Amino acid sequence: MKAHTEYLIFNTKEKIEFLNITDTIEGLITKSGVKEGLCLVSAMHITASVFVNDEEEGLKNDFKKWLEELVSDNKKYFHNLTGENNASAHLKRTIMGREAVLAVTKGKLDLGPWEQIFYGEFDGRRPKRVIVKITGE
Amino acid sequence: MKAHTEYLIFNTKEKIEFLNITDTIEGLITKSGVKEGLCLVSAMHITASVFVNDEEEGLKNDFKKWLEELVSDNKKYFHNLTGENNASAHLKRTIMGREAVLAVTKGKLDLGPWEQIFYGEFDGRRPKRVIVKITGE
Amino acid sequence: MKAHTEYLIFNTKEKIEFLNITDTIEGLITKSGVKEGLCLVSAMHITASVFVNDEEEGLKNDFKKWLEELVSDNKKYFHNLTGENNASAHLKRTIMGREAVLAVTKGKLDLGPWEQIFYGEFDGRRPKRVIVKITGE
């Protein structure tokens, strides 16, 4: 069994930003030499997310607006009494998910026609890591 | 290491529908010959979900009602300005999750007593795929 | 390929409680002998969760308050007409997620600096199980 590990670093311009990382992950699978297996892509920070959805600008804005409805930035949070100001980012990332587990088939990401992999940042403007672990043969 | 890949196709009668696919997945694990490993079951469409919960009709209705509260079908969505009408299905699937990763032990799904695997459809009435990837030995 | 399986049992004092299980999982990885691979940690009950977030007391309280806003305990639920009273626990666990898939690198959990693994209980005060499946080499 092969296991290949990589760490990606993202430093977004905006506090909340969604980056399409599908091509990057595809490249790492080729580099790993794994033909059949699984690929874990996971945020290593707890105010960020890895999720699969559609590459469509309007939908990205719908996600941002909806997350603000479900998790107001302007409420009082216990976490923020510690000096932090990112409680809402922890909750938003929980809705979007920490990780995606992806199938690798014949050396490629085995995704549906519109599936794209995103790094979701909810407390950005600083460098944060994503782990990619590819296992298989 | 073995890796076994299958694609399931679902075409629901209703726009929103939850199908219990536990027996189907159990059958594919037997077919794969994998005794110890992991089984990824993932929607390949971004308006559908694979999730684990209870086979109870009332609860399924609770989920549908609750998802409509969290994600109104009748709001204005940027995504729908592109000619689509399924923005709310993208958001609902995000709540329910894209994939389930299941343990395979002694050649069987290693689930708790009430755990059942569901295909969750939020924009149905057309054929859509689910990937099942079983890896192990 | 190695595959190591363990079952943890939790019996919380409170109905809703979050237990940090990071050290327990780290110990099981050492015990498994797996140096490179994946570790699935999953609730085996459908009113409980395994999730990754921050070990900070205020944030745990923010999660509990927010979940109560998204999923009221006091609404009427179809599921509860069956004699159950835990419909809201099923929905809360859905927000928090069933499972975490974790990378194992050089024989250790490959987590970010603040990532901690939690067992999330939403209908406690009785024994419930979590499965840990570690696969790799």
Tab-separated table of N, CA and C in Angstrom, chain B residues 19-102:
chain	number	residue	atom	x	y	z
B	19	LEU	N	-33.773	7.439	0.307
B	19	LEU	CA	-33.830	6.006	-0.002
B	19	LEU	C	-32.843	5.246	0.879
B	20	ASN	N	-33.321	4.210	1.524
B	20	ASN	CA	-32.459	3.365	2.357
B	20	ASN	C	-31.655	2.429	1.450
B	21	ILE	N	-30.328	2.596	1.446
B	21	ILE	CA	-29.474	1.808	0.547
B	21	ILE	C	-28.552	0.858	1.333
B	22	THR	N	-28.881	0.596	2.582
B	22	THR	CA	-28.009	-0.225	3.431
B	22	THR	C	-27.790	-1.623	2.845
B	23	ASP	N	-28.864	-2.285	2.452
B	23	ASP	CA	-28.732	-3.655	1.930
B	23	ASP	C	-27.919	-3.676	0.637
B	24	THR	N	-28.115	-2.671	-0.188
B	24	THR	CA	-27.340	-2.587	-1.436
B	24	THR	C	-25.846	-2.474	-1.129
B	25	ILE	N	-25.498	-1.618	-0.174
B	25	ILE	CA	-24.074	-1.439	0.165
B	25	ILE	C	-23.519	-2.734	0.780
B	26	GLU	N	-24.297	-3.346	1.648
B	26	GLU	CA	-23.873	-4.628	2.249
B	26	GLU	C	-23.580	-5.652	1.154
B	27	GLY	N	-24.434	-5.723	0.159
B	27	GLY	CA	-24.224	-6.652	-0.959
B	27	GLY	C	-22.946	-6.361	-1.733
B	28	LEU	N	-22.639	-5.082	-1.915
B	28	LEU	CA	-21.419	-4.722	-2.658
B	28	LEU	C	-20.169	-5.067	-1.860
B	29	ILE	N	-20.261	-4.984	-0.541
B	29	ILE	CA	-19.100	-5.362	0.283
B	29	ILE	C	-18.841	-6.866	0.155
B	30	THR	N	-19.900	-7.651	0.209
B	30	THR	CA	-19.751	-9.099	-0.022
B	30	THR	C	-19.109	-9.356	-1.381
B	31	LYS	N	-19.630	-8.697	-2.409
B	31	LYS	CA	-19.122	-8.855	-3.776
B	31	LYS	C	-17.648	-8.478	-3.886
B	32	SER	N	-17.231	-7.456	-3.141
B	32	SER	CA	-15.847	-6.960	-3.222
B	32	SER	C	-14.827	-7.942	-2.662
B	33	GLY	N	-15.291	-8.795	-1.742
B	33	GLY	CA	-14.353	-9.706	-1.090
B	33	GLY	C	-13.509	-9.064	-0.005
B	34	VAL	N	-13.719	-7.779	0.248
B	34	VAL	CA	-12.940	-7.097	1.293
B	34	VAL	C	-13.463	-7.518	2.663
B	35	LYS	N	-12.544	-7.962	3.529
B	35	LYS	CA	-12.923	-8.411	4.878
B	35	LYS	C	-12.675	-7.314	5.911
B	36	GLU	N	-11.592	-6.566	5.735
B	36	GLU	CA	-11.222	-5.500	6.679
B	36	GLU	C	-10.834	-4.261	5.884
B	37	GLY	N	-11.536	-3.162	6.120
B	37	GLY	CA	-11.182	-1.949	5.394
B	37	GLY	C	-12.206	-0.854	5.552
B	38	LEU	N	-12.250	0.020	4.545
B	38	LEU	CA	-13.155	1.166	4.562
B	38	LEU	C	-14.031	1.159	3.316
B	39	CYS	N	-15.223	1.695	3.464
B	39	CYS	CA	-16.162	1.808	2.348
B	39	CYS	C	-16.636	3.248	2.252
B	40	LEU	N	-16.272	3.911	1.160
B	40	LEU	CA	-16.744	5.270	0.889
B	40	LEU	C	-18.000	5.191	0.052
B	41	VAL	N	-19.064	5.840	0.511
B	41	VAL	CA	-20.303	5.934	-0.282
B	41	VAL	C	-20.579	7.418	-0.450
B	42	SER	N	-20.565	7.887	-1.681
B	42	SER	CA	-20.639	9.330	-1.903
B	42	SER	C	-21.540	9.678	-3.077
B	43	ALA	N	-22.360	10.699	-2.866
B	43	ALA	CA	-23.119	11.272	-3.975
B	43	ALA	C	-22.133	11.813	-5.006
B	44	MET	N	-22.452	11.644	-6.298
B	44	MET	CA	-21.615	12.233	-7.352
B	44	MET	C	-22.261	13.501	-7.912
B	45	HIS	N	-23.398	13.866	-7.349
B	45	HIS	CA	-24.088	15.099	-7.752
B	45	HIS	C	-24.171	16.022	-6.550
B	46	ILE	N	-24.156	17.302	-6.826
B	46	ILE	CA	-23.992	18.282	-5.744
B	46	ILE	C	-25.318	18.787	-5.193
B	47	THR	N	-26.395	18.138	-5.602
B	47	THR	CA	-27.702	18.398	-4.988
B	47	THR	C	-28.246	17.103	-4.386
B	48	ALA	N	-27.345	16.201	-4.013
B	48	ALA	CA	-27.741	14.941	-3.383
B	48	ALA	C	-26.767	14.642	-2.255
B	49	SER	N	-27.119	13.675	-1.440
B	49	SER	CA	-26.389	13.424	-0.201
B	49	SER	C	-26.342	11.926	0.077
B	50	VAL	N	-25.325	11.501	0.795
B	50	VAL	CA	-25.347	10.179	1.432
B	50	VAL	C	-25.169	10.421	2.926
B	51	PHE	N	-26.084	9.889	3.721
B	51	PHE	CA	-25.996	10.119	5.162
B	51	PHE	C	-26.470	8.891	5.921
B	52	VAL	N	-26.148	8.861	7.196
B	52	VAL	CA	-26.507	7.736	8.056
B	52	VAL	C	-27.465	8.244	9.132
B	53	ASN	N	-28.627	7.617	9.213
B	53	ASN	CA	-29.547	7.933	10.299
B	53	ASN	C	-30.532	6.782	10.456
B	54	ASP	N	-31.712	7.078	10.937
B	54	ASP	CA	-32.672	6.085	11.406
B	54	ASP	C	-33.718	5.788	10.325
B	55	GLU	N	-34.092	4.509	10.180
B	55	GLU	CA	-35.193	4.139	9.268
B	55	GLU	C	-36.516	4.318	10.026
B	56	GLU	N	-37.000	5.566	10.032
B	56	GLU	CA	-38.268	5.849	10.727
B	56	GLU	C	-38.972	6.950	9.950
B	57	GLU	N	-40.176	6.652	9.511
B	57	GLU	CA	-40.896	7.547	8.589
B	57	GLU	C	-41.101	8.950	9.170
B	58	GLY	N	-41.460	9.014	10.457
B	58	GLY	CA	-41.671	10.323	11.082
B	58	GLY	C	-40.407	11.165	11.055
B	59	LEU	N	-39.283	10.536	11.361
B	59	LEU	CA	-38.008	11.267	11.371
B	59	LEU	C	-37.662	11.793	9.981
B	60	LYS	N	-37.957	10.995	8.965
B	60	LYS	CA	-37.688	11.467	7.594
B	60	LYS	C	-38.502	12.730	7.301
B	61	ASN	N	-39.741	12.751	7.782
B	61	ASN	CA	-40.554	13.956	7.596
B	61	ASN	C	-40.033	15.123	8.430
B	62	ASP	N	-39.526	14.831	9.626
B	62	ASP	CA	-38.905	15.885	10.442
B	62	ASP	C	-37.711	16.504	9.715
B	63	PHE	N	-36.897	15.647	9.096
B	63	PHE	CA	-35.746	16.154	8.344
B	63	PHE	C	-36.208	17.084	7.208
B	64	LYS	N	-37.217	16.657	6.473
B	64	LYS	CA	-37.665	17.463	5.320
B	64	LYS	C	-38.201	18.824	5.767
B	65	LYS	N	-38.982	18.818	6.853
B	65	LYS	CA	-39.569	20.065	7.376
B	65	LYS	C	-38.468	20.997	7.904
B	66	TRP	N	-37.537	20.409	8.626
B	66	TRP	CA	-36.441	21.182	9.217
B	66	TRP	C	-35.542	21.788	8.138
B	67	LEU	N	-35.224	20.999	7.121
B	67	LEU	CA	-34.385	21.507	6.030
B	67	LEU	C	-35.076	22.672	5.317
B	68	GLU	N	-36.394	22.604	5.183
B	68	GLU	CA	-37.128	23.714	4.557
B	68	GLU	C	-37.072	24.966	5.451
B	69	GLU	N	-37.034	24.760	6.772
B	69	GLU	CA	-36.883	25.912	7.680
B	69	GLU	C	-35.495	26.554	7.554
B	70	LEU	N	-34.471	25.717	7.450
B	70	LEU	CA	-33.092	26.240	7.373
B	70	LEU	C	-32.764	26.794	5.990
B	71	VAL	N	-33.437	26.254	4.972
B	71	VAL	CA	-33.134	26.601	3.573
B	71	VAL	C	-34.458	26.745	2.832
B	72	SER	N	-34.983	27.944	2.804
B	72	SER	CA	-36.268	28.125	2.140
B	72	SER	C	-36.143	27.932	0.628
B	73	ASP	N	-37.102	27.211	0.050
B	73	ASP	CA	-37.162	27.087	-1.412
B	73	ASP	C	-37.612	28.393	-2.065
B	74	ASN	N	-38.242	29.250	-1.276
B	74	ASN	CA	-38.910	30.419	-1.864
B	74	ASN	C	-38.127	31.719	-1.760
B	75	LYS	N	-36.907	31.647	-1.222
B	75	LYS	CA	-36.073	32.846	-1.189
B	75	LYS	C	-35.474	33.104	-2.564
B	76	LYS	N	-34.918	34.311	-2.702
B	76	LYS	CA	-34.196	34.617	-3.944
B	76	LYS	C	-32.751	34.144	-3.795
B	77	TYR	N	-32.263	33.436	-4.796
B	77	TYR	CA	-30.885	32.944	-4.784
B	77	TYR	C	-30.156	33.446	-6.033
B	78	PHE	N	-28.913	33.867	-5.857
B	78	PHE	CA	-28.096	34.311	-6.992
B	78	PHE	C	-27.948	33.191	-8.023
B	79	HIS	N	-27.759	31.951	-7.516
B	79	HIS	CA	-27.551	30.811	-8.414
B	79	HIS	C	-28.717	30.648	-9.391
B	80	ASN	N	-29.913	30.971	-8.922
B	80	ASN	CA	-31.090	30.759	-9.761
B	80	ASN	C	-31.216	31.808	-10.866
B	81	LEU	N	-30.440	32.892	-10.771
B	81	LEU	CA	-30.408	33.883	-11.849
B	81	LEU	C	-29.710	33.336	-13.094
B	82	THR	N	-28.978	32.230	-12.935
B	82	THR	CA	-28.291	31.614	-14.085
B	82	THR	C	-29.242	30.749	-14.914
B	83	GLY	N	-30.510	30.666	-14.475
B	83	GLY	CA	-31.454	29.802	-15.180
B	83	GLY	C	-31.740	28.526	-14.406
B	84	GLU	N	-30.912	28.268	-13.370
B	84	GLU	CA	-31.147	27.115	-12.502
B	84	GLU	C	-32.292	27.423	-11.525
B	85	ASN	N	-32.859	26.389	-10.936
B	85	ASN	CA	-33.855	26.627	-9.889
B	85	ASN	C	-33.577	25.754	-8.664
B	86	ASN	N	-32.315	25.314	-8.555
B	86	ASN	CA	-32.023	24.337	-7.505
B	86	ASN	C	-31.022	24.811	-6.443
B	87	ALA	N	-30.868	26.123	-6.284
B	87	ALA	CA	-29.926	26.625	-5.269
B	87	ALA	C	-30.229	26.016	-3.904
B	88	SER	N	-31.502	25.969	-3.543
B	88	SER	CA	-31.844	25.456	-2.211
B	88	SER	C	-31.435	23.994	-2.052
B	89	ALA	N	-31.455	23.231	-3.137
B	89	ALA	CA	-31.027	21.827	-3.072
B	89	ALA	C	-29.531	21.714	-2.767
B	90	HIS	N	-28.735	22.637	-3.295
B	90	HIS	CA	-27.297	22.657	-2.985
B	90	HIS	C	-27.069	22.898	-1.491
B	91	LEU	N	-27.858	23.812	-0.912
B	91	LEU	CA	-27.671	24.151	0.501
B	91	LEU	C	-28.186	23.020	1.392
B	92	LYS	N	-29.319	22.441	1.025
B	92	LYS	CA	-29.859	21.332	1.838
B	92	LYS	C	-28.902	20.146	1.860
B	93	ARG	N	-28.321	19.836	0.711
B	93	ARG	CA	-27.387	18.715	0.682
B	93	ARG	C	-26.173	19.010	1.561
B	94	THR	N	-25.784	20.267	1.660
B	94	THR	CA	-24.641	20.628	2.499
B	94	THR	C	-24.916	20.303	3.960
B	95	ILE	N	-26.148	20.563	4.418
B	95	ILE	CA	-26.517	20.206	5.792
B	95	ILE	C	-26.424	18.687	6.000
B	96	MET	N	-26.919	17.929	5.047
B	96	MET	CA	-27.001	16.472	5.213
B	96	MET	C	-25.685	15.767	4.929
B	97	GLY	N	-24.789	16.409	4.196
B	97	GLY	CA	-23.471	15.833	3.923
B	97	GLY	C	-23.403	15.117	2.580
B	98	ARG	N	-22.208	15.099	2.000
B	98	ARG	CA	-21.993	14.491	0.682
B	98	ARG	C	-21.783	12.987	0.750
B	99	GLU	N	-21.070	12.529	1.798
B	99	GLU	CA	-20.533	11.172	1.795
B	99	GLU	C	-20.613	10.552	3.179
B	100	ALA	N	-20.559	9.221	3.215
B	100	ALA	CA	-20.357	8.500	4.471
B	100	ALA	C	-19.156	7.582	4.279
B	101	VAL	N	-18.309	7.522	5.298
B	101	VAL	CA	-17.199	6.571	5.303
B	101	VAL	C	-17.525	5.523	6.363
B	102	LEU	N	-17.566	4.270	5.939
B	102	LEU	CA	-18.074	3.186	6.773
B	102	LEU	C	-16.972	2.160	7.009
